[in-house]
Amino acid sequence: MDGHLTGLILAEGGGDGFKSQTPKVLHPLLGVSMLRLSVEAVRAAGPVRIIVAAGIPAEVAAAELAGHSVEIVALSSGKGQAPLRRTLGKVAAGNPDGDILVVPADVPTVDPALLRALVARHRRQGYACTMLWADIEHQGDIKRRNLARSIEARKPVPSPTHPHRVPTGIFVFQTGDLRKVFSKAAKAGPSGRFDPAAAFSLLASSKRPLGVFLALDPDDVRRIRTRHALGQAAERMRLRKARALADAGVTVLSPGGTWIDWAVRIGPETVVYPGAVIEGPTVIGRNCRIYPNAHISGSTIGNDVHVLSSTVIDEATLEDDVRIGPFARVRMQTVLRSGSRVGNFVEMKKTDFGPGSKAMHLSYLGDSEVGPAANIGAGTITCNYDGVNKNRTVIGPGAFIGSGSELVAPVRIGKGAYVAAGSVITKDVADDALAVARGHQVEKPGWAAARREKLAAAKKTSGHKK
Amino acid sequence: MDGHLTGLILAEGGGDGFKSQTPKVLHPLLGVSMLRLSVEAVRAAGPVRIIVAAGIPAEVAAAELAGHSVEIVALSSGKGQAPLRRTLGKVAAGNPDGDILVVPADVPTVDPALLRALVARHRRQGYACTMLWADIEHQGDIKRRNLARSIEARKPVPSPTHPHRVPTGIFVFQTGDLRKVFSKAAKAGPSGRFDPAAAFSLLASSKRPLGVFLALDPDDVRRIRTRHALGQAAERMRLRKARALADAGVTVLSPGGTWIDWAVRIGPETVVYPGAVIEGPTVIGRNCRIYPNAHISGSTIGNDVHVLSSTVIDEATLEDDVRIGPFARVRMQTVLRSGSRVGNFVEMKKTDFGPGSKAMHLSYLGDSEVGPAANIGAGTITCNYDGVNKNRTVIGPGAFIGSGSELVAPVRIGKGAYVAAGSVITKDVADDALAVARGHQVEKPGWAAARREKLAAAKKTSGHKK
Amino acid sequence: MDGHLTGLILAEGGGDGFKSQTPKVLHPLLGVSMLRLSVEAVRAAGPVRIIVAAGIPAEVAAAELAGHSVEIVALSSGKGQAPLRRTLGKVAAGNPDGDILVVPADVPTVDPALLRALVARHRRQGYACTMLWADIEHQGDIKRRNLARSIEARKPVPSPTHPHRVPTGIFVFQTGDLRKVFSKAAKAGPSGRFDPAAAFSLLASSKRPLGVFLALDPDDVRRIRTRHALGQAAERMRLRKARALADAGVTVLSPGGTWIDWAVRIGPETVVYPGAVIEGPTVIGRNCRIYPNAHISGSTIGNDVHVLSSTVIDEATLEDDVRIGPFARVRMQTVLRSGSRVGNFVEMKKTDFGPGSKAMHLSYLGDSEVGPAANIGAGTITCNYDGVNKNRTVIGPGAFIGSGSELVAPVRIGKGAYVAAGSVITKDVADDALAVARGHQVEKPGWAAARREKLAAAKKTSGHKK
């Protein structure tokens, strides 16, 4: 009774009701694959080792589970269940008094506390096997101290008398007992897969009793068999994430109108507005404001940062006290240094933007390095692409780039230098110098009035042809 | 018993609780008017002909129902119900054993399967009339095989004993029986309208029995009498649409956070992110990604297209493998050819954008034709409007437009031609030529430092006046 | 029995479960602080005076409640409850037959009709005190005529026998009775605060009976103790706001997918699309269209205005018949005059934009004044900042600014004047004149083809080093 707990995750390879070329268990739920979520839930239940029986290619499963210490047993066609049986055989041999927690990878939202309660009950009662069922008539908020209740049963099918009780596919087996019936159970499942329900039935003649454990909140143990069910599970998980954030001191103004991936971390006192979409892995600091319809993914954001509406941040780093947006887009290895300001219709790519520098309007900085306290005028464009190569632009500390300038890279603007509005800069500019590259203003009095009359007359003449 | 089924849709003209100048039945639900949805629901129930009794002007009803084969009978004030009575008289004469399914146009979300079950039950029992009621105590997901159950009743008003049962306004009448009582029933309704409930009462003395059929899911047979109810119905229909898409292999990550019109079609393996709004009639192909807060309407999108965040696509065509956005806007007869790329802060209007061509930043192409594999630099603007006329720009295959250029239309850039950054192009450019139209760069050393001091000093002097 | 009603709002200063540096009662719900909402709910219940017992600094409470006629009694540490006791003493002395409605500031969504019903019942029965409880087993839509029912009780704690009944913190006290027990009740609460529940208990020996009133819809009387509860309350209030708007003739297409602050007013026949976020204090007129993902705050919008997708409007005024967006941003004292048009990627700041004028693409107008019927070409930029000062641009009626122009402020473009595309304007332009300031177009035949070959060859050579 005192042996180890082993976790066994059944990651079938099929698409099930997904009509997808991607295996079902690799579909994400709030940004994390069902397979990975399952592993994380099982890990939190405390087993000493986790085995993933992978119906998908082992290397795909391994890549998806990078960073997790799991053993992957391939269930490739041809070899059938033999590799899994051998592995379980070894588990049982080394741990005859242990237990195996079997969880299908399509119940990824199961609460680890429920799994722990299931295992504890199973051990306390000395069952050969305990199944987890759900009571689908229970709806809504269940008080968390009553996750489940126990039913004793030697028969595996309580459903005819209780049609609202459904199996979850989750089981705990006593290691030795499972070993005895594994081979037969492996023939019972569809296409020769190991069928834990069959194993449960086969154990009815075991010396030990069998148990059924009933989850009172069915939502978190529903098997996800269709894309529709996936969407529903995502909505529930979204609210769960919102609750966890609130508990950590984050204000999500509209929990139902905001999408925050499971893997996102946010500091206290930060406020997230409706319509924001934050994808993982993103870390956001303290006391930030994330305004409506911002879309952030794979980024690191410091403290006291304001991300104004409809801003897109992708694989970028924002240091403390940055203001960005609305309608800004920073991406690909861009770093906005502390206190910098990026305004509307501004794009940055592979750019290191200096502390306190500003680019407030209609600009594109690509492959650039901008020193501290520089001012990038409206409509500034780094011409980083010559049709073949990408070239770098370097802008010195305190430089002032006049509006509507093109900086033809490779080019360097000196410290404190000034580029006149509307200039096309093709040569380096020295520190503290002024560079001008534009035409002179010429005026033709009365020209506009005359032209208007001419065009209007021409339009009148040609109007009927259009 | 074996006669035809005729559908009769009662499209009252009033605004009801909408406080609207638009007739209630023309208000849309997920992009389709209640009237049109009602016709589609009744059509799917299988009648051989559909008559719309239109309280709204007949030509308005006809325009709204374009493409549907329906007969429209105007209930214009003055003529009262006479035209409808004459029409039904003809229906009855030609089809004495038939039935008439009466559906008010403000129950647009009724399930056609429920209507079919209603008619089948009515015919099987040989009723003179069967009313459809709803049990409003039923909430949430009803299993679809149990849409309704039958109650037999000679009395039309079961409500006192069952206060949670409410009428839906939906009836099936035996053709001949209805004909007999139509005139009296037409006097019973408000302002002399035909009142099916009165007809039901009048038939209590008929030879045939009367029936009541009880819908178990009230949501889909709720009459929409207020804008509030319309909004609630839209929310339910939105989830129904999301479910249908999921069943077709589309992933809608957040069914509750995405708006997809009823008339939108999407191919399998496409993923729609939260915050996307897709209005009909739009068709989206296979394996696309529609990122957050995109707004698509009236457009055709091919396969493997990525629409990045906050992109607006309106009446445009995107061929396969296009990448667009974020913050792009294409509209009005724009075609993005296969494999083309449109980036942030780029607008296109009436533009044919060639295969593999790119316009990645801050540009406006209007009334343009761009050949294949052209590169449109950041900040390129077609000056298509001269204050009076719109003129065309043609850019040849493989052309390179340097950043910050204005192309003053009408103008033609040759095949493989190169426009230097910051140029204002007013004349055609030959194939493979370079065109430059900008000032030369001049430098004034130390100018910027001197100016800074002067401006700062001036500001200090005038500072207190502001 | 006929005395005045006084409202007493208990605004504790703590953060409770919010983990916030901002006092809990100052956190907003749909844009309005809990404290302010509480005052508004109590005011609507009809008391002749309202006293706010402020655990937060009195001046902070006063600022938050600006515009409301309330008396603020500071519960600063040190002075304890003495100031409140003195105030209530005066209330009781001047109004011995009156009643005091005690409402904690963390039940801000309480329905004023429920408060009125509570007070009416309390007075009719001649109770010394009536507590409001909620039945948390009731869920969903409660018919509004049955807000609550009465239970008589001399004991304050019905919870053991009815675990699903919870206190709301709301009480009505008979003025004289409360005065007698206030001192003891003020010692009973946490950290010496006045505890109404203790007062209720102390009144058990009073001559008058005590009452309990049971709210049937628990949602609106739930105390908000955590950020999670705040978010949930916001979601409920959001739907309540959507319903109020629908009743006023506004179509909110997706009540669950739209965020409209409590303090926003919208005229009839206006349609709000999904994803719009409208923050107060904003007023929107009749027959407008607010398209998806627009973000509007602190602005005034006239009638027949169309705000296209993803437009940001902040502290601006839009007169009638304006079209703006998509991807436009107007802010800070900008006025768009009647019939003007602002298109995509256009920003305006401190700009008065004349009636019928157009700025359709990629422009920045700051500190500007634009006359009527002017046309601002794509890519126009006002260079309003010289690195030290902000300067003004004035554009006359009917002026035409060619695309890609920079207007270096301070500058004035005359009435009917024309600026050629791509010009940098540094000097004023006279009425009806043409101004040109750009380079001449020069062509180098074959240059582009030659360069392509050279660059490609160079890239091939250096390719392996990258």
Short mmCIF file of C-alpha atoms in Angstrom, two decimals, chain A residues 426, chain B residues 400 413-421 423 425 427-440, chain C residues 440-452 454:
data_model
loop_
_atom_site.label_atom_id
_atom_site.label_comp_id
_atom_site.label_asym_id
_atom_site.label_seq_id
_atom_site.Cartn_x
_atom_site.Cartn_y
_atom_site.Cartn_z
CA THR A 426 22.19 58.30 -47.94
CA PHE B 400 11.36 48.00 -56.80
CA ILE B 413 6.74 52.04 -63.61
CA GLY B 414 8.43 49.65 -66.01
CA LYS B 415 9.29 46.02 -65.56
CA GLY B 416 12.30 45.59 -63.26
CA ALA B 417 12.58 49.35 -62.82
CA TYR B 418 13.92 50.91 -59.63
CA VAL B 419 12.62 54.05 -57.96
CA ALA B 420 15.07 55.61 -55.52
CA ALA B 421 13.88 56.19 -51.97
CA SER B 423 11.34 60.18 -54.99
CA ILE B 425 7.60 60.17 -59.64
CA LYS B 427 6.71 60.66 -65.35
CA ASP B 428 6.72 57.05 -66.54
CA VAL B 429 9.84 55.02 -65.76
CA ALA B 430 11.25 52.70 -68.42
CA ASP B 431 11.85 48.98 -67.89
CA ASP B 432 15.01 48.27 -65.91
CA ALA B 433 15.72 51.98 -65.42
CA LEU B 434 16.47 53.85 -62.22
CA ALA B 435 14.39 56.94 -61.46
CA VAL B 436 15.51 59.46 -58.87
CA ALA B 437 13.57 62.58 -57.92
CA ARG B 438 14.83 64.07 -54.70
CA GLY B 439 17.24 66.67 -53.32
CA HIS B 440 20.95 66.13 -52.68
CA HIS C 440 13.35 66.82 -60.24
CA GLN C 441 12.97 63.39 -61.73
CA VAL C 442 16.10 61.97 -63.39
CA GLU C 443 16.30 58.61 -65.14
CA LYS C 444 19.28 56.26 -65.55
CA PRO C 445 18.40 53.62 -68.16
CA GLY C 446 19.43 50.05 -67.40
CA TRP C 447 20.76 50.99 -63.96
CA ALA C 448 18.36 48.73 -62.07
CA ALA C 449 19.17 45.63 -64.09
CA ALA C 450 22.91 46.20 -63.66
CA ARG C 451 22.56 46.78 -59.92
CA ARG C 452 20.49 43.68 -59.39
CA LYS C 454 25.93 43.25 -58.87
#
